[in-house]
Short mmCIF file of C-alpha atoms and ligand atoms in Angstrom, two decimals:
data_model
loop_
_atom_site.label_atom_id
_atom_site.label_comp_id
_atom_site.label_asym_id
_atom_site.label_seq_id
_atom_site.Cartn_x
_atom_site.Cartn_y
_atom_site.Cartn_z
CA UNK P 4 8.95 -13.00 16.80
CA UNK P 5 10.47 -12.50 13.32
CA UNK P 6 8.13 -12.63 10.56
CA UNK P 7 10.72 -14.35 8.43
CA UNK P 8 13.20 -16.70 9.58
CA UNK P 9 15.86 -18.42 7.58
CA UNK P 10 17.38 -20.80 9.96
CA UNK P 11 21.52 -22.49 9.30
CA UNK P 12 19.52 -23.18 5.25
CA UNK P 13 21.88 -25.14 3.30
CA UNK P 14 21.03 -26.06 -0.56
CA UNK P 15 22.60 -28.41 -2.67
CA UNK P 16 22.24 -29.19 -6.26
CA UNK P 17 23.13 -32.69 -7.39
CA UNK P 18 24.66 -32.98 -10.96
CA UNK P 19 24.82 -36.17 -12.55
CA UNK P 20 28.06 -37.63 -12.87
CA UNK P 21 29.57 -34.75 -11.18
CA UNK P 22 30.58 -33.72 -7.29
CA UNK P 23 27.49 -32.26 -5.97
CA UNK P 24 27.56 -28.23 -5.55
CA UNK P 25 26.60 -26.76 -2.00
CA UNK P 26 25.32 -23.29 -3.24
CA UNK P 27 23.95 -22.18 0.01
CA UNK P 28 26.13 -23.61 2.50
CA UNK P 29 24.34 -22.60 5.76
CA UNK P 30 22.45 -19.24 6.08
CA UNK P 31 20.92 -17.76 8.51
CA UNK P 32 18.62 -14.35 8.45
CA UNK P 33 15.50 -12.71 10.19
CA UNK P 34 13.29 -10.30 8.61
CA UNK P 35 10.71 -8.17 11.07
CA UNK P 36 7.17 -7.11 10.05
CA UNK P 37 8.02 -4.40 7.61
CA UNK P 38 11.40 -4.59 7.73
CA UNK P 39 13.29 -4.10 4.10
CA UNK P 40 16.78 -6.37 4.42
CA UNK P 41 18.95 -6.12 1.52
CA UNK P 42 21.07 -9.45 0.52
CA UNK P 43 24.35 -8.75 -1.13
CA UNK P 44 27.21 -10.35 -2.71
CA UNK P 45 28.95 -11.01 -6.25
CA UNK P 46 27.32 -13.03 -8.88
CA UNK P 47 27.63 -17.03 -8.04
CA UNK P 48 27.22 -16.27 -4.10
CA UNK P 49 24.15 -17.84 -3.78
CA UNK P 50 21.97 -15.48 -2.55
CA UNK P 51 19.36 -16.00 -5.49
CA UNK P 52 19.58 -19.55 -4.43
CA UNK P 53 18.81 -18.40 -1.36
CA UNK P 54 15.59 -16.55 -2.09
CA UNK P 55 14.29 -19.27 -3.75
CA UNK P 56 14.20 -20.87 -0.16
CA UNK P 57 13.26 -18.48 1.44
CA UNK P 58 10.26 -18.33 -0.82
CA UNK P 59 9.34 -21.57 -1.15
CA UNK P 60 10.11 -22.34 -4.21
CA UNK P 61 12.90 -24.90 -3.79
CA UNK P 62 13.13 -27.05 -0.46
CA UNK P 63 16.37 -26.55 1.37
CA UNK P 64 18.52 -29.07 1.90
CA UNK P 65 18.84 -28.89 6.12
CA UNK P 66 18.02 -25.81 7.53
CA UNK P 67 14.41 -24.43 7.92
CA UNK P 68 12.70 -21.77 6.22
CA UNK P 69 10.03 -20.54 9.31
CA UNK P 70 6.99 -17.67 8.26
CA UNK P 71 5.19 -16.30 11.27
CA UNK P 72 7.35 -19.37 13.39
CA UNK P 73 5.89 -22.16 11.13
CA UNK P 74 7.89 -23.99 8.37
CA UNK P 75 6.81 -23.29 5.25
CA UNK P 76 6.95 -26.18 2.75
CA UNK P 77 8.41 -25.72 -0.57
CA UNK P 78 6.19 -25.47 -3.54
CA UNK P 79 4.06 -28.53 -5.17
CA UNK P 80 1.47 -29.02 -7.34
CA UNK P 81 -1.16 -28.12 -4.88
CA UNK P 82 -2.55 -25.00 -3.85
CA UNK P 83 -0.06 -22.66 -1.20
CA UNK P 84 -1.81 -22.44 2.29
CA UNK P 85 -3.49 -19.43 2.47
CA UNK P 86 -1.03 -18.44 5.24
CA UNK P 87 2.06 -19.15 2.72
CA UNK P 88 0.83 -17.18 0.37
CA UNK P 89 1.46 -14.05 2.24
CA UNK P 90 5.18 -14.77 1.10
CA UNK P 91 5.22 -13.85 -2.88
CA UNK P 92 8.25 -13.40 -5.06
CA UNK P 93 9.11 -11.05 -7.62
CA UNK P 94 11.68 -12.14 -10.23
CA UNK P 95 14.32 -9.80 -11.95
CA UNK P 96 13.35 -10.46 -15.58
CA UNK P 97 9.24 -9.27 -15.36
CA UNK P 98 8.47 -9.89 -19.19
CA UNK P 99 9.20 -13.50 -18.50
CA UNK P 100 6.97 -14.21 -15.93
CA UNK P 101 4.38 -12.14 -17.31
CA UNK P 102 2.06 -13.96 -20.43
CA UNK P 103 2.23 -11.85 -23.49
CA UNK P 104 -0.49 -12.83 -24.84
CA UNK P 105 -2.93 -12.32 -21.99
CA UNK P 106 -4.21 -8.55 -21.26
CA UNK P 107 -2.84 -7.34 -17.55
CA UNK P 108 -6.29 -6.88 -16.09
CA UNK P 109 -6.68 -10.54 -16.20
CA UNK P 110 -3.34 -11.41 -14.94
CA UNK P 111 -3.49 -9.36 -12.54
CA UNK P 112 -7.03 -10.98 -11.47
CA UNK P 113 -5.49 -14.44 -11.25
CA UNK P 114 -4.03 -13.78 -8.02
CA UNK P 115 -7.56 -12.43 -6.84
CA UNK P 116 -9.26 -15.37 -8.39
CA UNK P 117 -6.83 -18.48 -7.56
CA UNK P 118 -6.59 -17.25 -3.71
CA UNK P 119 -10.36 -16.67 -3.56
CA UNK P 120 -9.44 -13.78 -2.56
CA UNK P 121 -12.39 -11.74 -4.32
CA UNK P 122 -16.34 -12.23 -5.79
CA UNK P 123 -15.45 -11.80 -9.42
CA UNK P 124 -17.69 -8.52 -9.46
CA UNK P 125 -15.20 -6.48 -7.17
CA UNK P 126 -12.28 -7.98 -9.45
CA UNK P 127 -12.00 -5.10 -11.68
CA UNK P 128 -11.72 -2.33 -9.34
CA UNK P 129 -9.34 -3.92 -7.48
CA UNK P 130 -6.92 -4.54 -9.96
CA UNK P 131 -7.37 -0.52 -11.11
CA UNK P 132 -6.46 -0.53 -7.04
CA UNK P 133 -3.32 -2.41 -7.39
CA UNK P 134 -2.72 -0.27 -11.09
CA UNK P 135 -2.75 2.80 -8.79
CA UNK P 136 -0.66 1.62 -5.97
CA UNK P 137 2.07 1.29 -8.42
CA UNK P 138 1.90 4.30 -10.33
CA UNK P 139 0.69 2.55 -13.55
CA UNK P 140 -2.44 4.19 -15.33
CA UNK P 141 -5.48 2.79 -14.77
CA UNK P 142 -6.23 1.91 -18.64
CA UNK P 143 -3.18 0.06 -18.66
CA UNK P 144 -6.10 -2.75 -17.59
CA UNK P 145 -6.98 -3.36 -21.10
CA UNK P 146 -2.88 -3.44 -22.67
CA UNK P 147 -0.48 -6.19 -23.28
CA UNK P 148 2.74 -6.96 -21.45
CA UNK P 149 4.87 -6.21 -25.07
CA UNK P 150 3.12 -2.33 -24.39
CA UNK P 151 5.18 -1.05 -21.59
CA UNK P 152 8.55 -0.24 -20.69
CA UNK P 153 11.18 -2.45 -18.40
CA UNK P 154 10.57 -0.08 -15.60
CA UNK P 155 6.59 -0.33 -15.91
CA UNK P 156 6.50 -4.07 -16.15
CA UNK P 157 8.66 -4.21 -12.91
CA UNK P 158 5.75 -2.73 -11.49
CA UNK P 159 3.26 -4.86 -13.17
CA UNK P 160 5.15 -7.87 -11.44
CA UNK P 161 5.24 -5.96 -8.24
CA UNK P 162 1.51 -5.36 -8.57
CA UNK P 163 0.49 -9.08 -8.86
CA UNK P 164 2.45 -9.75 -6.44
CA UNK P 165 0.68 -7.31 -3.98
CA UNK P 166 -2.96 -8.56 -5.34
CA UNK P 167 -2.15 -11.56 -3.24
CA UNK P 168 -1.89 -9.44 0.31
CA UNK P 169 1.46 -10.29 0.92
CA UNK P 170 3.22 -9.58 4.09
CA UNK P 171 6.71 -10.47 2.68
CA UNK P 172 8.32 -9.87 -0.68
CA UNK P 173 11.05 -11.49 -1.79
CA UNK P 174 12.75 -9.52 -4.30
CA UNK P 175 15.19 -11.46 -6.45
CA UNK P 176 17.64 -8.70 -8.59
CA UNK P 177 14.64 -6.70 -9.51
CA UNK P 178 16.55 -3.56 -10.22
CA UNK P 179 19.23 -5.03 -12.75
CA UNK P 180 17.93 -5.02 -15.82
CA UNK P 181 16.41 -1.38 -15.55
CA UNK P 182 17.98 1.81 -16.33
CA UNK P 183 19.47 4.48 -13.95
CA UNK P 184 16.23 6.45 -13.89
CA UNK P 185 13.78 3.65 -14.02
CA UNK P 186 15.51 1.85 -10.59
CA UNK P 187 15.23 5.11 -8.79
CA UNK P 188 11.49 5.06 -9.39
CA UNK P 189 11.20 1.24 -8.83
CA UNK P 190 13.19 1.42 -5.63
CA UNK P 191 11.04 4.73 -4.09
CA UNK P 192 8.44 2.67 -5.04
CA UNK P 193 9.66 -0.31 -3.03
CA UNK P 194 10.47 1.98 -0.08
CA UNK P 195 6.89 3.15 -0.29
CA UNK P 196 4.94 0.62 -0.66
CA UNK P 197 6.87 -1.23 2.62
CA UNK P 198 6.30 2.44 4.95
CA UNK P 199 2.74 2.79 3.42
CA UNK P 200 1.12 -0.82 3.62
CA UNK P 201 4.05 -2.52 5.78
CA UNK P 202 5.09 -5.29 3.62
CA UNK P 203 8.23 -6.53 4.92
CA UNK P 204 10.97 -7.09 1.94
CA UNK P 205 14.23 -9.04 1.22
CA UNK P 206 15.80 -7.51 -1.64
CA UNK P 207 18.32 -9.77 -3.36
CA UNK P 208 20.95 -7.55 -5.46
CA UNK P 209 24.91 -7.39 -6.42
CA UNK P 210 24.28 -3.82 -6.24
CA UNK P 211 25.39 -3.14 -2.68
CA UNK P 212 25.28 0.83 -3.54
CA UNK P 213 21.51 0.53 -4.31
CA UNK P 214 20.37 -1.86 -1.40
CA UNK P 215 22.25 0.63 0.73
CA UNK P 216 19.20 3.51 -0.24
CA UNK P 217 16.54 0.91 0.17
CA UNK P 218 17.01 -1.40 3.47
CA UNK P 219 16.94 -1.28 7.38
CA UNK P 220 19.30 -3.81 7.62
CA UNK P 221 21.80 -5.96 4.89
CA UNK P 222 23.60 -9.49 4.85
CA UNK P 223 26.54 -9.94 2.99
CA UNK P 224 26.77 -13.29 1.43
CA UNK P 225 30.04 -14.87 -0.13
CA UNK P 226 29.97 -18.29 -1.84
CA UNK P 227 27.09 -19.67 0.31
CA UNK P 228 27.70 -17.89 3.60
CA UNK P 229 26.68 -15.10 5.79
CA UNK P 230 29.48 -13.32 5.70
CA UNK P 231 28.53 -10.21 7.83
CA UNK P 232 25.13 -8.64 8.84
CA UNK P 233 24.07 -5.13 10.33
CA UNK P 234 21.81 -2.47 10.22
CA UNK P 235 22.44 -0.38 6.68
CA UNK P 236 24.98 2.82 8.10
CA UNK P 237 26.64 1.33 10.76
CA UNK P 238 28.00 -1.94 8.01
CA UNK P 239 28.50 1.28 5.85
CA UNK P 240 30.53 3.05 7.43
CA UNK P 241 31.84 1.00 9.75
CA UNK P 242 32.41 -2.98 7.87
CA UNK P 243 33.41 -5.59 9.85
CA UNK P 244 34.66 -8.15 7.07
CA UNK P 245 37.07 -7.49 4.77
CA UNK P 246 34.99 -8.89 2.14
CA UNK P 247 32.17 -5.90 2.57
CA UNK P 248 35.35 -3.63 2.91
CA UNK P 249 36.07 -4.81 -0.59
CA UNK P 250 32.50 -4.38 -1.61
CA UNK P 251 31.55 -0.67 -0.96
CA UNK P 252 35.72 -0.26 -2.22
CA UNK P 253 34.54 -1.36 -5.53
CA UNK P 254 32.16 0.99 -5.72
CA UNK P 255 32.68 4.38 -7.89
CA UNK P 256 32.94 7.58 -5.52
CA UNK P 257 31.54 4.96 -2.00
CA UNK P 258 32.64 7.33 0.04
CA UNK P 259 32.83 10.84 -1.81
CA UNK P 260 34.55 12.39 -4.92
CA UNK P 261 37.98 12.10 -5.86
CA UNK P 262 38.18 8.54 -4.48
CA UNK P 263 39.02 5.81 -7.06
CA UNK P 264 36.99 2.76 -6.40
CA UNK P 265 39.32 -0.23 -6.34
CA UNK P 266 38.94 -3.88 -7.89
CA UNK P 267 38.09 -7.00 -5.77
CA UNK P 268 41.10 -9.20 -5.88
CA UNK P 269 41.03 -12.39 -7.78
CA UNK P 270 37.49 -14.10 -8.82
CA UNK P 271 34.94 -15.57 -7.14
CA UNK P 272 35.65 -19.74 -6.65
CA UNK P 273 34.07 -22.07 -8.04
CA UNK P 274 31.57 -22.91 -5.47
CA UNK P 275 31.62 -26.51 -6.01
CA UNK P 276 35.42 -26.49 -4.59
CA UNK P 277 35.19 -24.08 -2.24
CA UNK P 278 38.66 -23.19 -0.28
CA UNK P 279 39.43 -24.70 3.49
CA UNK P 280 38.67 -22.64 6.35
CA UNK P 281 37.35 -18.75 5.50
CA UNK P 282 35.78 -19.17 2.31
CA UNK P 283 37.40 -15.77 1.18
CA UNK P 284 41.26 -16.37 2.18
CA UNK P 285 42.28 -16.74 -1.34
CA UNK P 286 41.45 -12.98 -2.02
CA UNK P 287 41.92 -11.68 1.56
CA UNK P 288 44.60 -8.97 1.86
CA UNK P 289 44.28 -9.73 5.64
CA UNK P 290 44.52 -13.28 5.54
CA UNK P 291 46.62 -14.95 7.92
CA UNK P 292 47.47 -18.35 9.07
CA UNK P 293 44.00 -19.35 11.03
CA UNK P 294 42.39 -18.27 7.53
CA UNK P 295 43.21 -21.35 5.78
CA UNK P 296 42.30 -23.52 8.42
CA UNK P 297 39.52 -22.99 10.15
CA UNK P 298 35.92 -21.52 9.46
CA UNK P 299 35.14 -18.64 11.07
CA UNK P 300 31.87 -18.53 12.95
CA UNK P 301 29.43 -15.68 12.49
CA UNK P 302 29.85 -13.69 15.71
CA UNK P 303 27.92 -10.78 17.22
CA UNK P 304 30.23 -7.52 17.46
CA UNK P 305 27.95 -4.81 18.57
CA UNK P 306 24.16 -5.38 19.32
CA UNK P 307 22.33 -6.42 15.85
CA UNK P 308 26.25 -6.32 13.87
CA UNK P 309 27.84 -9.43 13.05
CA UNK P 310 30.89 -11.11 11.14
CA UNK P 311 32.43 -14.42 10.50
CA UNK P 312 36.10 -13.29 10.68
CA UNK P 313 39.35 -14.33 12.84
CA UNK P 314 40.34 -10.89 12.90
CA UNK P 315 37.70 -9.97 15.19
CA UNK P 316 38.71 -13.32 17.41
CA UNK P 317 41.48 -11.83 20.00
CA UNK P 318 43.22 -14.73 20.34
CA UNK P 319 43.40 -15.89 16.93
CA UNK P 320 44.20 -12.48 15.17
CA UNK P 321 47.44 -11.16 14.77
CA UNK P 322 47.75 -8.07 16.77
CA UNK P 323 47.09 -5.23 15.97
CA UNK P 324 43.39 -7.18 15.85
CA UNK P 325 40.77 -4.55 15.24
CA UNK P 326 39.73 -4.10 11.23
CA UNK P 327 40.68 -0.56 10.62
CA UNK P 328 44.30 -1.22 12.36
CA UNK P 329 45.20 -4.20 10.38
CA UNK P 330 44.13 -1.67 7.57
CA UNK P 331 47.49 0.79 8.81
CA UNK P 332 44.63 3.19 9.97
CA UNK P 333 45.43 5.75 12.57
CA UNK P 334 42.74 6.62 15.54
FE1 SF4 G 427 40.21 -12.41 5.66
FE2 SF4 G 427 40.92 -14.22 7.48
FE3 SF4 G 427 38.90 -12.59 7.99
FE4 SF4 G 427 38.66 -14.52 6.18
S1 SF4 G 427 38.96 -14.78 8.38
S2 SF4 G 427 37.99 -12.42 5.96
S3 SF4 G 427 40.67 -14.53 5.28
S4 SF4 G 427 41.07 -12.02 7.71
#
């Protein structure tokens, strides 16, 4: 059984006076017992929309969010289950969801304290525990949020969210806003900490380069949808939509020196108008008729590798059908 299950999870936002926006517009995605799955796609894709389900912390809008096979209900006033709280969230932007007035060693303790998770005696040295698991002196205890560095409060957020025993993390962007150096560290870290104590991880990022060194397996999202999912080399090397072609494309040097990445096409649509049929036509190089006028369903390819494309539909796709021919590739 999957440990995390997001199951066809649509969201939509009303706005007042306006059409309403469907910024997850059916999702689906299973994450095993410490499993690290990467979520990908351009800014405005939804997939932070999307972790905010899957965490909880907004209630889709059809679709179910299942932990351990069991919905989870999306946050309130009251106190998470105790089960539910194995499913914490870190957010991109740690300063802001850390108090900076408030010393870490008692932030750190809440999660101890409001889970009952601890006699207040053993607090202490468990937070110097959790200090230590992510490479953070032990004195920082006694310092102030406004004390450490981007990367080091990244771990402070990680850290709190471990005090709470979690057995999935949902990681919203929480590489961006470091530097080079600092998201190497943070992302061994990440890796480590999954191996080592076997949390299980989504990691949410438009940095498809970077999930690529961190996760088992990645989804590709595009303006609400699962566009293509598979375990991390084989989607790779070997893509199966053109909008992950387009992807690793865009990225400097993807596949060795010498190679120029190249721009996506066009921009992203506004979600709230989304186009008919294959949500990415309008900036398809490979678009043809069926595109425009029809959805493509997410279909398994090969064991755990799937796409939502015609091309891979034989009698829909012009021949020749296969991705890397339409491409003009030679066997
Ligand atoms: Fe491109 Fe058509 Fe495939 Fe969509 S269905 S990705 S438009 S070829």
């Amino acid at each position: 059984m999957s440990l995390l299950e997001l199951q066809d999870v649509e969201v939509t936002y009303q706005r007042r006076g306006r059409a309403p926006v469907r910024a997850v517009a059916g999702a689906s995605l299973t994450i095993g017992p410490g499993e690290i799955v990467g979520l990908v796609g351009e800014s405005g894709c939804g997939k932070s929309t999307l972790a905010r389900a899957a965490a909880g912390l907004l209630a889709p809008s059809s679709g179910r969010v299942l932990l351990h096979g069991q919905p989870i209900a999306a946050l309130s006033r009251r106190a998470r289950p105790a089960r539910e709280v194995k499913l914490q969230m870190v957010f991109q932007d740690p300063y802001s969801s850390l108090n900076p007035r408030r010393r870490i060693g008692s932030q750190l303790a809440d999660a101890l304290r409001i889970n009952k998770l601890m006699a207040p005696e053993l607090q202490r040295a468990r937070v110097i525990e959790l200090l230590e698991q992510v490479g953070l002196p032990t004195d920082a205890i006694d310092s102030y949020p406004h004390q450490f560095s981007g990367g080091q409060r990244q771990r402070l957020a990680i850290s709190r969210a471990l005090a709470a025993q979690p057995e999935v993390l949902v990681l919203d962007e929480p590489l961006s806003a470091l530097d080079a150096s600092a998201q190497a560290q943070v992302a061994n870290l990440l890796v480590n900490l999954c191996r080592e104590l076997g949390i299980a991880m989504l990691l949410i990022s438009h940095d498809l380069a970077i999930v690529r060194q961190i996760a088992d397996r990645i989804s590709v999202m595009y303006l609400g949808v699962v566009v293509e999912s598979g375990p991390t080399e084989q989607l790779w090397t070997d893509p199966k939509h053109p909008y992950t072609e387009a992807l690793i494309g865009a990225i400097p040097h993807a596949d060795g020196l010498g190679v120029k990445p190249r721009a996506l096409r066009g921009e992203v649509p506004d979600p709230a108008e989304p186009p008919a049929g294959c949500r990415f036509h309008p900036r398809c190089e490979r678009a043809f008729g069926k595109c425009s006028a029809a959805v493509p369903d997410l279909i398994s390819l090969d064991r755990d590798h799937a796409a939502a494309c015609w091309l891979h539909d034989p009698e829909q796709a012009p021949q020749p059908s296969p991705l890397k021919d339409a491409a003009g590739d030679s066997h």
